[in-house]
PDB file of C-alpha atoms in Angstrom:
ATOM      1  CA  MET A 125      21.890   1.184 -11.381  1.00  0.00           C
ATOM      2  CA  LYS A 126      22.926   4.768 -12.145  1.00  0.00           C
ATOM      3  CA  SER A 127      22.280   7.673  -9.979  1.00  0.00           C
ATOM      4  CA  SER A 128      21.416   9.892 -12.726  1.00  0.00           C
ATOM      5  CA  THR A 129      18.211   7.977 -13.492  1.00  0.00           C
ATOM      6  CA  GLN A 130      15.042  10.147 -12.509  1.00  0.00           C
ATOM      7  CA  PHE A 131      11.505   8.851 -12.568  1.00  0.00           C
ATOM      8  CA  ARG A 132       8.255  10.860 -12.644  1.00  0.00           C
ATOM      9  CA  THR A 133       6.875   8.967  -9.532  1.00  0.00           C
ATOM     10  CA  ILE A 134       8.133   6.282  -7.098  1.00  0.00           C
ATOM     11  CA  VAL A 135       5.858   4.374  -4.702  1.00  0.00           C
ATOM     12  CA  LEU A 136       7.030   2.782  -1.539  1.00  0.00           C
ATOM     13  CA  SER A 137       5.033   0.973   0.937  1.00  0.00           C
ATOM     14  CA  ASP A 138       5.329  -1.238   4.000  1.00  0.00           C
ATOM     15  CA  ILE A 139       8.913  -0.187   5.125  1.00  0.00           C
ATOM     16  CA  HIS A 140       7.872  -0.760   9.054  1.00  0.00           C
ATOM     17  CA  LEU A 141      10.447   1.474  10.323  1.00  0.00           C
ATOM     18  CA  GLY A 142      10.993   0.803  13.868  1.00  0.00           C
ATOM     19  CA  THR A 143      11.031  -3.087  13.668  1.00  0.00           C
ATOM     20  CA  ALA A 144      13.956  -5.474  13.454  1.00  0.00           C
ATOM     21  CA  GLY A 145      12.738  -6.832  10.069  1.00  0.00           C
ATOM     22  CA  SER A 146      12.756  -3.253   8.170  1.00  0.00           C
ATOM     23  CA  LYS A 147      15.441  -2.999   5.664  1.00  0.00           C
ATOM     24  CA  ALA A 148      15.773   0.683   6.297  1.00  0.00           C
ATOM     25  CA  LYS A 149      19.392   0.752   5.087  1.00  0.00           C
ATOM     26  CA  GLU A 150      18.467  -0.860   1.553  1.00  0.00           C
ATOM     27  CA  VAL A 151      15.374   1.476   1.036  1.00  0.00           C
ATOM     28  CA  THR A 152      17.646   4.608   1.996  1.00  0.00           C
ATOM     29  CA  GLU A 153      20.178   3.367  -0.348  1.00  0.00           C
ATOM     30  CA  PHE A 154      17.443   2.848  -3.123  1.00  0.00           C
ATOM     31  CA  LEU A 155      16.328   6.487  -2.626  1.00  0.00           C
ATOM     32  CA  GLN A 156      19.780   7.779  -2.800  1.00  0.00           C
ATOM     33  CA  ASN A 157      20.194   6.356  -6.140  1.00  0.00           C
ATOM     34  CA  TYR A 158      16.800   7.203  -7.658  1.00  0.00           C
ATOM     35  CA  SER A 159      15.315  10.535  -7.930  1.00  0.00           C
ATOM     36  CA  CYS A 160      11.926  11.425  -8.829  1.00  0.00           C
ATOM     37  CA  GLN A 161       9.167  14.391  -9.207  1.00  0.00           C
ATOM     38  CA  LYS A 162       6.605  12.683  -6.879  1.00  0.00           C
ATOM     39  CA  LEU A 163       7.323  10.212  -4.200  1.00  0.00           C
ATOM     40  CA  ILE A 164       4.188   8.353  -2.745  1.00  0.00           C
ATOM     41  CA  LEU A 165       4.761   6.498   0.613  1.00  0.00           C
ATOM     42  CA  ASN A 166       2.018   4.389   0.617  1.00  0.00           C
ATOM     43  CA  GLY A 167       1.372   3.436   4.212  1.00  0.00           C
ATOM     44  CA  ASP A 168       3.142   1.347   7.036  1.00  0.00           C
ATOM     45  CA  ILE A 169       6.165   3.392   6.745  1.00  0.00           C
ATOM     46  CA  ILE A 170       6.408   3.711  10.261  1.00  0.00           C
ATOM     47  CA  ASP A 171       5.535   0.706  12.373  1.00  0.00           C
ATOM     48  CA  GLY A 172       3.487   2.471  15.400  1.00  0.00           C
ATOM     49  CA  TRP A 173       2.081  -1.083  16.535  1.00  0.00           C
ATOM     50  CA  GLN A 174       5.564  -2.516  17.155  1.00  0.00           C
ATOM     51  CA  LEU A 175       7.226   0.684  18.522  1.00  0.00           C
ATOM     52  CA  LYS A 176       4.331   0.704  21.281  1.00  0.00           C
ATOM     53  CA  GLN A 177       5.344  -2.828  22.288  1.00  0.00           C
ATOM     54  CA  TYR A 178       8.899  -3.991  21.713  1.00  0.00           C
ATOM     55  CA  GLY A 179      10.167  -1.994  18.471  1.00  0.00           C
ATOM     56  CA  THR A 180      13.188   0.112  18.541  1.00  0.00           C
ATOM     57  CA  TRP A 181      14.061   3.471  16.581  1.00  0.00           C
ATOM     58  CA  LYS A 182      17.402   3.579  15.369  1.00  0.00           C
ATOM     59  CA  LYS A 183      19.630   6.064  13.302  1.00  0.00           C
ATOM     60  CA  LYS A 184      19.094   4.112  10.069  1.00  0.00           C
ATOM     61  CA  HIS A 185      15.398   4.613  10.459  1.00  0.00           C
ATOM     62  CA  THR A 186      15.851   8.489  10.918  1.00  0.00           C
ATOM     63  CA  ALA A 187      18.392   8.188   7.803  1.00  0.00           C
ATOM     64  CA  PHE A 188      15.383   7.373   5.690  1.00  0.00           C
ATOM     65  CA  PHE A 189      13.685  10.410   6.338  1.00  0.00           C
ATOM     66  CA  LYS A 190      16.560  12.470   5.997  1.00  0.00           C
ATOM     67  CA  THR A 191      17.137  11.120   2.677  1.00  0.00           C
ATOM     68  CA  VAL A 192      13.520  11.847   1.661  1.00  0.00           C
ATOM     69  CA  LEU A 193      14.097  15.570   2.647  1.00  0.00           C
ATOM     70  CA  LYS A 194      17.455  15.479   0.486  1.00  0.00           C
ATOM     71  CA  GLN A 195      14.930  14.612  -2.606  1.00  0.00           C
ATOM     72  CA  ILE A 196      12.510  17.716  -1.506  1.00  0.00           C
ATOM     73  CA  VAL A 197      15.642  19.998  -1.505  1.00  0.00           C
ATOM     74  CA  HIS A 198      17.635  18.731  -4.477  1.00  0.00           C
ATOM     75  CA  TYR A 199      14.813  17.524  -6.833  1.00  0.00           C
ATOM     76  CA  ASP A 200      11.554  19.810  -5.597  1.00  0.00           C
ATOM     77  CA  THR A 201      10.096  16.325  -5.057  1.00  0.00           C
ATOM     78  CA  LYS A 202       6.483  16.382  -3.971  1.00  0.00           C
ATOM     79  CA  VAL A 203       6.125  13.645  -1.124  1.00  0.00           C
ATOM     80  CA  VAL A 204       2.645  12.128  -0.453  1.00  0.00           C
ATOM     81  CA  TYR A 205       2.509  10.228   2.870  1.00  0.00           C
ATOM     82  CA  LEU A 206      -0.707   7.863   2.983  1.00  0.00           C
ATOM     83  CA  ARG A 207      -1.686   6.353   6.199  1.00  0.00           C
ATOM     84  CA  GLY A 208      -1.596   2.678   6.692  1.00  0.00           C
ATOM     85  CA  ASN A 209      -2.730   0.497   9.368  1.00  0.00           C
ATOM     86  CA  HIS A 210       0.555   0.177  11.231  1.00  0.00           C
ATOM     87  CA  ASP A 211       0.888   4.070  11.213  1.00  0.00           C
ATOM     88  CA  ASP A 212      -2.775   4.709  12.103  1.00  0.00           C
ATOM     89  CA  PHE A 213      -1.520   7.147  14.775  1.00  0.00           C
ATOM     90  CA  LEU A 214      -1.496   9.548  11.669  1.00  0.00           C
ATOM     91  CA  ASP A 215      -5.229   9.606  12.238  1.00  0.00           C
ATOM     92  CA  GLN A 216      -4.686  12.340  14.829  1.00  0.00           C
ATOM     93  CA  VAL A 217      -3.002  14.865  12.489  1.00  0.00           C
ATOM     94  CA  MET A 218      -4.199  14.232   8.972  1.00  0.00           C
ATOM     95  CA  PRO A 219      -5.106  15.708   6.639  1.00  0.00           C
ATOM     96  CA  LEU A 220      -1.729  17.772   7.031  1.00  0.00           C
ATOM     97  CA  LYS A 221       0.093  19.625   4.533  1.00  0.00           C
ATOM     98  CA  VAL A 222       3.567  20.983   5.299  1.00  0.00           C
ATOM     99  CA  GLY A 223       4.714  23.653   2.990  1.00  0.00           C
ATOM    100  CA  LYS A 224       4.216  22.861  -0.893  1.00  0.00           C
ATOM    101  CA  ASN A 225       5.793  19.592  -0.912  1.00  0.00           C
ATOM    102  CA  PHE A 226       4.793  17.441   1.965  1.00  0.00           C
ATOM    103  CA  SER A 227       1.271  16.234   2.898  1.00  0.00           C
ATOM    104  CA  ILE A 228      -0.162  13.517   4.815  1.00  0.00           C
ATOM    105  CA  ARG A 229      -3.560  11.971   3.652  1.00  0.00           C
ATOM    106  CA  LYS A 230      -5.763   8.827   3.759  1.00  0.00           C
ATOM    107  CA  ASP A 231      -5.872   8.269   0.091  1.00  0.00           C
ATOM    108  CA  TYR A 232      -4.995  10.044  -3.301  1.00  0.00           C
ATOM    109  CA  THR A 233      -5.850  10.345  -6.962  1.00  0.00           C
ATOM    110  CA  LEU A 234      -2.673  10.079  -9.179  1.00  0.00           C
ATOM    111  CA  VAL A 235      -2.970  11.556 -12.652  1.00  0.00           C
ATOM    112  CA  SER A 236      -0.335   9.321 -14.946  1.00  0.00           C
ATOM    113  CA  GLY A 237      -0.366  10.565 -18.615  1.00  0.00           C
ATOM    114  CA  THR A 238      -3.985  10.134 -19.743  1.00  0.00           C
ATOM    115  CA  ARG A 239      -4.882   7.548 -16.929  1.00  0.00           C
ATOM    116  CA  THR A 240      -5.833   8.256 -13.367  1.00  0.00           C
ATOM    117  CA  PHE A 241      -4.843   5.787 -10.493  1.00  0.00           C
ATOM    118  CA  TYR A 242      -6.443   5.395  -6.973  1.00  0.00           C
ATOM    119  CA  VAL A 243      -3.712   5.143  -4.429  1.00  0.00           C
ATOM    120  CA  THR A 244      -4.598   3.760  -1.060  1.00  0.00           C
ATOM    121  CA  HIS A 245      -2.496   1.625   1.519  1.00  0.00           C
ATOM    122  CA  GLY A 246      -5.173  -1.120   1.091  1.00  0.00           C
ATOM    123  CA  ASP A 247      -6.000  -2.077   4.663  1.00  0.00           C
ATOM    124  CA  VAL A 248      -9.705  -0.514   4.329  1.00  0.00           C
ATOM    125  CA  PHE A 249     -10.509  -3.804   2.738  1.00  0.00           C
ATOM    126  CA  ASP A 250      -8.947  -6.000   5.311  1.00  0.00           C
ATOM    127  CA  SER A 251     -11.744  -6.850   7.863  1.00  0.00           C
ATOM    128  CA  ILE A 252      -9.601  -8.511  10.342  1.00  0.00           C
ATOM    129  CA  THR A 253      -7.359  -5.039  10.403  1.00  0.00           C
ATOM    130  CA  SER A 254     -10.408  -2.783  10.293  1.00  0.00           C
ATOM    131  CA  GLN A 255     -12.862  -4.655  12.569  1.00  0.00           C
ATOM    132  CA  MET A 256     -10.828  -6.920  14.719  1.00  0.00           C
ATOM    133  CA  LYS A 257      -7.670  -4.853  15.691  1.00  0.00           C
ATOM    134  CA  TRP A 258      -6.853  -7.360  18.399  1.00  0.00           C
ATOM    135  CA  LEU A 259      -6.674 -10.538  16.195  1.00  0.00           C
ATOM    136  CA  ALA A 260      -4.395  -8.148  13.553  1.00  0.00           C
ATOM    137  CA  TYR A 261      -2.012  -7.383  16.555  1.00  0.00           C
ATOM    138  CA  LEU A 262      -1.954 -11.043  17.396  1.00  0.00           C
ATOM    139  CA  GLY A 263      -1.201 -11.960  13.636  1.00  0.00           C
ATOM    140  CA  ASP A 264       1.560  -9.117  13.533  1.00  0.00           C
ATOM    141  CA  ILE A 265       3.418 -10.918  16.588  1.00  0.00           C
ATOM    142  CA  GLY A 266       3.147 -14.328  14.658  1.00  0.00           C
ATOM    143  CA  TYR A 267       4.595 -12.799  11.579  1.00  0.00           C
ATOM    144  CA  THR A 268       7.281 -11.013  13.432  1.00  0.00           C
ATOM    145  CA  PHE A 269       8.198 -14.367  15.083  1.00  0.00           C
ATOM    146  CA  LEU A 270       8.203 -16.015  11.617  1.00  0.00           C
ATOM    147  CA  LEU A 271      10.703 -13.267  10.363  1.00  0.00           C
ATOM    148  CA  TRP A 272      13.047 -13.978  13.397  1.00  0.00           C
ATOM    149  CA  VAL A 273      12.852 -17.897  12.547  1.00  0.00           C
ATOM    150  CA  ASN A 274      13.520 -17.175   9.093  1.00  0.00           C
ATOM    151  CA  LYS A 275      16.771 -15.044   9.794  1.00  0.00           C
ATOM    152  CA  PHE A 276      18.457 -17.999  11.786  1.00  0.00           C
ATOM    153  CA  TYR A 277      17.097 -20.534   9.171  1.00  0.00           C
ATOM    154  CA  ASN A 278      18.897 -18.655   6.479  1.00  0.00           C
ATOM    155  CA  GLN A 279      22.008 -18.075   8.548  1.00  0.00           C
ATOM    156  CA  TYR A 280      22.121 -21.961   8.507  1.00  0.00           C
ATOM    157  CA  ARG A 281      21.440 -22.300   4.766  1.00  0.00           C
ATOM    158  CA  ALA A 282      24.449 -19.701   4.276  1.00  0.00           C
ATOM    159  CA  TRP A 283      26.523 -22.070   6.444  1.00  0.00           C
ATOM    160  CA  ARG A 284      25.689 -25.005   3.970  1.00  0.00           C
ATOM    161  CA  GLY A 285      26.173 -22.876   0.899  1.00  0.00           C
ATOM    162  CA  LEU A 286      22.645 -22.747  -0.089  1.00  0.00           C
ATOM    163  CA  PRO A 287      20.613 -19.647  -1.398  1.00  0.00           C
ATOM    164  CA  TYR A 288      18.380 -17.308   0.495  1.00  0.00           C
ATOM    165  CA  TYR A 289      15.025 -18.834   1.115  1.00  0.00           C
ATOM    166  CA  SER A 290      11.855 -16.894   2.380  1.00  0.00           C
ATOM    167  CA  LEU A 291      10.263 -19.416   4.774  1.00  0.00           C
ATOM    168  CA  SER A 292       7.964 -16.351   5.956  1.00  0.00           C
ATOM    169  CA  GLN A 293       6.976 -15.840   2.519  1.00  0.00           C
ATOM    170  CA  GLN A 294       6.288 -19.186   1.632  1.00  0.00           C
ATOM    171  CA  VAL A 295       4.272 -19.894   4.894  1.00  0.00           C
ATOM    172  CA  LYS A 296       2.312 -16.666   4.399  1.00  0.00           C
ATOM    173  CA  SER A 297       1.580 -17.470   0.851  1.00  0.00           C
ATOM    174  CA  ARG A 298       0.217 -20.805   1.383  1.00  0.00           C
ATOM    175  CA  ILE A 299      -2.251 -19.677   4.039  1.00  0.00           C
ATOM    176  CA  LYS A 300      -3.487 -16.775   1.938  1.00  0.00           C
ATOM    177  CA  GLN A 301      -3.929 -19.244  -1.231  1.00  0.00           C
ATOM    178  CA  ALA A 302      -6.030 -21.371   1.045  1.00  0.00           C
ATOM    179  CA  VAL A 303      -8.355 -18.678   1.652  1.00  0.00           C
ATOM    180  CA  SER A 304      -8.012 -16.781  -1.657  1.00  0.00           C
ATOM    181  CA  TYR A 305      -7.141 -13.951   0.428  1.00  0.00           C
ATOM    182  CA  ILE A 306      -4.935 -12.355  -2.353  1.00  0.00           C
ATOM    183  CA  SER A 307      -7.442 -12.751  -4.970  1.00  0.00           C
ATOM    184  CA  ASP A 308     -10.112 -11.299  -3.115  1.00  0.00           C
ATOM    185  CA  TYR A 309      -8.081  -8.412  -2.150  1.00  0.00           C
ATOM    186  CA  GLU A 310      -7.329  -7.592  -5.752  1.00  0.00           C
ATOM    187  CA  GLN A 311     -10.772  -7.884  -6.826  1.00  0.00           C
ATOM    188  CA  LYS A 312     -12.150  -5.366  -3.948  1.00  0.00           C
ATOM    189  CA  LEU A 313      -9.619  -2.783  -4.716  1.00  0.00           C
ATOM    190  CA  THR A 314     -10.043  -2.904  -8.527  1.00  0.00           C
ATOM    191  CA  GLU A 315     -13.789  -2.712  -7.821  1.00  0.00           C
ATOM    192  CA  LEU A 316     -12.921   0.379  -5.769  1.00  0.00           C
ATOM    193  CA  ALA A 317     -10.878   1.936  -8.426  1.00  0.00           C
ATOM    194  CA  ARG A 318     -13.628   1.465 -10.861  1.00  0.00           C
ATOM    195  CA  ALA A 319     -16.409   3.131  -8.693  1.00  0.00           C
ATOM    196  CA  ARG A 320     -14.028   6.209  -8.374  1.00  0.00           C
ATOM    197  CA  ASN A 321     -13.964   6.296 -12.216  1.00  0.00           C
ATOM    198  CA  CYS A 322     -10.192   5.599 -12.193  1.00  0.00           C
ATOM    199  CA  ASP A 323      -8.138   3.327 -14.778  1.00  0.00           C
ATOM    200  CA  GLY A 324      -6.404   1.601 -11.896  1.00  0.00           C
ATOM    201  CA  VAL A 325      -5.516   1.251  -8.355  1.00  0.00           C
ATOM    202  CA  ILE A 326      -1.949   1.587  -6.622  1.00  0.00           C
ATOM    203  CA  CYS A 327      -1.743  -0.143  -3.055  1.00  0.00           C
ATOM    204  CA  GLY A 328       0.575  -2.125  -0.710  1.00  0.00           C
ATOM    205  CA  HIS A 329      -0.452  -3.811   2.513  1.00  0.00           C
ATOM    206  CA  ILE A 330      -0.177  -7.480   1.627  1.00  0.00           C
ATOM    207  CA  HIS A 331       3.668  -7.438   1.052  1.00  0.00           C
ATOM    208  CA  GLN A 332       2.822  -9.044  -2.385  1.00  0.00           C
ATOM    209  CA  PRO A 333       4.570  -6.999  -5.369  1.00  0.00           C
ATOM    210  CA  ALA A 334       2.389  -7.196  -8.493  1.00  0.00           C
ATOM    211  CA  LEU A 335       1.290  -5.328 -11.836  1.00  0.00           C
ATOM    212  CA  HIS A 336      -1.256  -6.776 -13.856  1.00  0.00           C
ATOM    213  CA  GLU A 337      -4.916  -6.213 -15.458  1.00  0.00           C
ATOM    214  CA  PHE A 338      -7.595  -7.217 -13.587  1.00  0.00           C
ATOM    215  CA  ASP A 339     -11.073  -7.116 -15.077  1.00  0.00           C
ATOM    216  CA  GLY A 340      -9.965  -4.045 -17.237  1.00  0.00           C
ATOM    217  CA  ILE A 341      -8.506  -2.228 -14.508  1.00  0.00           C
ATOM    218  CA  THR A 342      -4.754  -1.877 -13.706  1.00  0.00           C
ATOM    219  CA  TYR A 343      -3.785  -3.459 -10.542  1.00  0.00           C
ATOM    220  CA  MET A 344      -0.309  -2.525  -8.844  1.00  0.00           C
ATOM    221  CA  ASN A 345       1.047  -3.555  -5.694  1.00  0.00           C
ATOM    222  CA  SER A 346       4.456  -1.767  -4.588  1.00  0.00           C
ATOM    223  CA  GLY A 347       5.487  -4.811  -2.288  1.00  0.00           C
ATOM    224  CA  ASP A 348       7.318  -4.124   0.879  1.00  0.00           C
ATOM    225  CA  TRP A 349      10.641  -3.426   2.371  1.00  0.00           C
ATOM    226  CA  VAL A 350      10.810  -6.489   4.835  1.00  0.00           C
ATOM    227  CA  GLU A 351      11.079  -9.291   2.224  1.00  0.00           C
ATOM    228  CA  SER A 352      10.379  -8.330  -1.508  1.00  0.00           C
ATOM    229  CA  LEU A 353      12.641  -4.896  -1.194  1.00  0.00           C
ATOM    230  CA  SER A 354      10.411  -3.526  -4.371  1.00  0.00           C
ATOM    231  CA  ALA A 355       9.100  -0.374  -5.446  1.00  0.00           C
ATOM    232  CA  LEU A 356       6.577   0.988  -8.259  1.00  0.00           C
ATOM    233  CA  VAL A 357       8.216   3.509 -10.592  1.00  0.00           C
ATOM    234  CA  GLU A 358       6.691   5.655 -13.337  1.00  0.00           C
ATOM    235  CA  ASP A 359       8.784   6.815 -16.196  1.00  0.00           C
ATOM    236  CA  HIS A 360       8.230  10.200 -17.882  1.00  0.00           C
ATOM    237  CA  ASP A 361       6.207   8.503 -20.714  1.00  0.00           C
ATOM    238  CA  GLY A 362       3.653   7.297 -18.150  1.00  0.00           C
ATOM    239  CA  ASN A 363       4.854   3.555 -18.197  1.00  0.00           C
ATOM    240  CA  TRP A 364       4.918   1.600 -14.882  1.00  0.00           C
ATOM    241  CA  SER A 365       7.137  -1.208 -13.808  1.00  0.00           C
ATOM    242  CA  LEU A 366       8.363  -2.827 -10.465  1.00  0.00           C
ATOM    243  CA  LEU A 367      11.830  -2.280  -9.557  1.00  0.00           C
ATOM    244  CA  TYR A 368      13.683  -4.364  -6.909  1.00  0.00           C
ATOM    245  CA  TYR A 369      16.599  -3.502  -4.822  1.00  0.00           C
ATOM    246  CA  THR A 370      19.808  -5.572  -5.685  1.00  0.00           C
ATOM    247  CA  ALA A 371      23.313  -5.687  -4.197  1.00  0.00           C
ATOM    248  CA  ASP A 372      24.264  -3.298  -7.178  1.00  0.00           C
ATOM    249  CA  LEU A 373      23.005  -0.379  -5.186  1.00  0.00           C
ATOM    250  CA  ALA A 374      25.270  -1.270  -2.150  1.00  0.00           C
ATOM    251  CA  ASP A 375      28.094  -1.887  -4.468  1.00  0.00           C
ATOM    252  CA  ASP A 376      27.697   1.420  -6.134  1.00  0.00           C
ATOM    253  CA  ASP A 377      27.317   3.257  -2.848  1.00  0.00           C
ATOM    254  CA  THR A 378      30.634   1.641  -1.474  1.00  0.00           C
ATOM    255  CA  GLU A 379      32.540   2.307  -4.517  1.00  0.00           C
ATOM    256  CA  LYS A 380      31.615   6.054  -4.162  1.00  0.00           C
ATOM    257  CA  LYS A 381      32.836   6.155  -0.580  1.00  0.00           C
ATOM    258  CA  VAL A 382      35.962   4.518  -1.519  1.00  0.00           C
ATOM    259  CA  GLN A 383      36.625   6.985  -4.311  1.00  0.00           C
ATOM    260  CA  LYS A 384      35.653  10.023  -1.855  1.00  0.00           C
ATOM    261  CA  LYS A 385      38.221   8.634   0.686  1.00  0.00           C
ATOM    262  CA  ILE A 386      40.953   8.435  -2.006  1.00  0.00           C
ATOM    263  CA  ALA A 387      40.261  11.883  -3.289  1.00  0.00           C
ATOM    264  CA  LYS A 388      40.252  13.167   0.307  1.00  0.00           C
ATOM    265  CA  GLU A 389      43.532  11.501   1.158  1.00  0.00           C
ATOM    266  CA  ALA A 390      45.125  12.763  -2.121  1.00  0.00           C
ATOM    267  CA  ARG A 391      44.285  16.270  -1.300  1.00  0.00           C
ATOM    268  CA  GLN A 392      45.741  15.767   2.168  1.00  0.00           C
ATOM    269  CA  ILE A 393      48.884  14.361   0.769  1.00  0.00           C
ATOM    270  CA  LEU A 394      49.167  17.395  -1.789  1.00  0.00           C
ATOM    271  CA  LYS A 395      48.338  19.811   0.869  1.00  0.00           C
ATOM    272  CA  ASN A 396      51.387  18.518   2.985  1.00  0.00           C
ATOM    273  CA  ASP A 397      53.701  18.309   0.110  1.00  0.00           C
ATOM    274  CA  PRO A 398      52.981  20.755  -2.943  1.00  0.00           C
ATOM    275  CA  SER A 399      56.025  19.881  -4.508  1.00  0.00           C
ATOM    276  CA  LEU A 400      54.514  16.673  -5.701  1.00  0.00           C
ATOM    277  CA  LEU A 401      52.419  18.798  -8.298  1.00  0.00           C
ATOM    278  CA  ARG A 402      55.845  19.728  -9.854  1.00  0.00           C
ATOM    279  CA  THR A 403      56.418  18.371 -13.319  1.00  0.00           C
ATOM    280  CA  ASP A 404      60.046  19.166 -13.701  1.00  0.00           C
TER     281      ASP A 404
END
């Protein structure tokens, strides 16, 4: 992964900053390695639900927004923050525009080459979230507990020399398959895109990265930064793809830090003993 790579658009969703399960460090490293003209933060970036109860805001969560600001400053990146169900506290301020590069909105229409995409977090079609919020809170507690169990289960698997296994994703996947949740969700979102005369829809919410055609409409889901660690990216020719975080990013970042440290130490040595520069 090269830091010189630049995309036209990057879409991130479901980072859930403020929770123990959020991969804040990883998503920050991702943004430090990829630049873009437009960054869409598609909902559930900050987890207001858990912050009200038992969540904790840490320096690594603040670091993410500092990296977003650096994108604005260094690349003139336009940032569009769309409200999700976990950051519904934004209802009190949106729509909001700060300068020419940052805005908070409910939804967004993105022009991509000759195509248009309707961008929404996706919770508008989740009847449990929109109509029975108390049940959604209960489900959120259960999911958080499942992530906690998953953490210790994988520590045991690592001790046994076994690869990582997402217990929480498997349980969630089987439940949603039983009620055809994902299929219904995709159909509803693509129907909305068609009703808005768009060629496709970009969403998040269900933590299931995807990119495929659905009844002639392009369906794209950016996934999440709790389990999938994925993002949607658009190149300068209008081509879309899913990009996943890998250990390569962390390795590259570590290598850069080591190189800077070595260079700093070398400058200090030469400063203390300039005679080392002599060639005679």
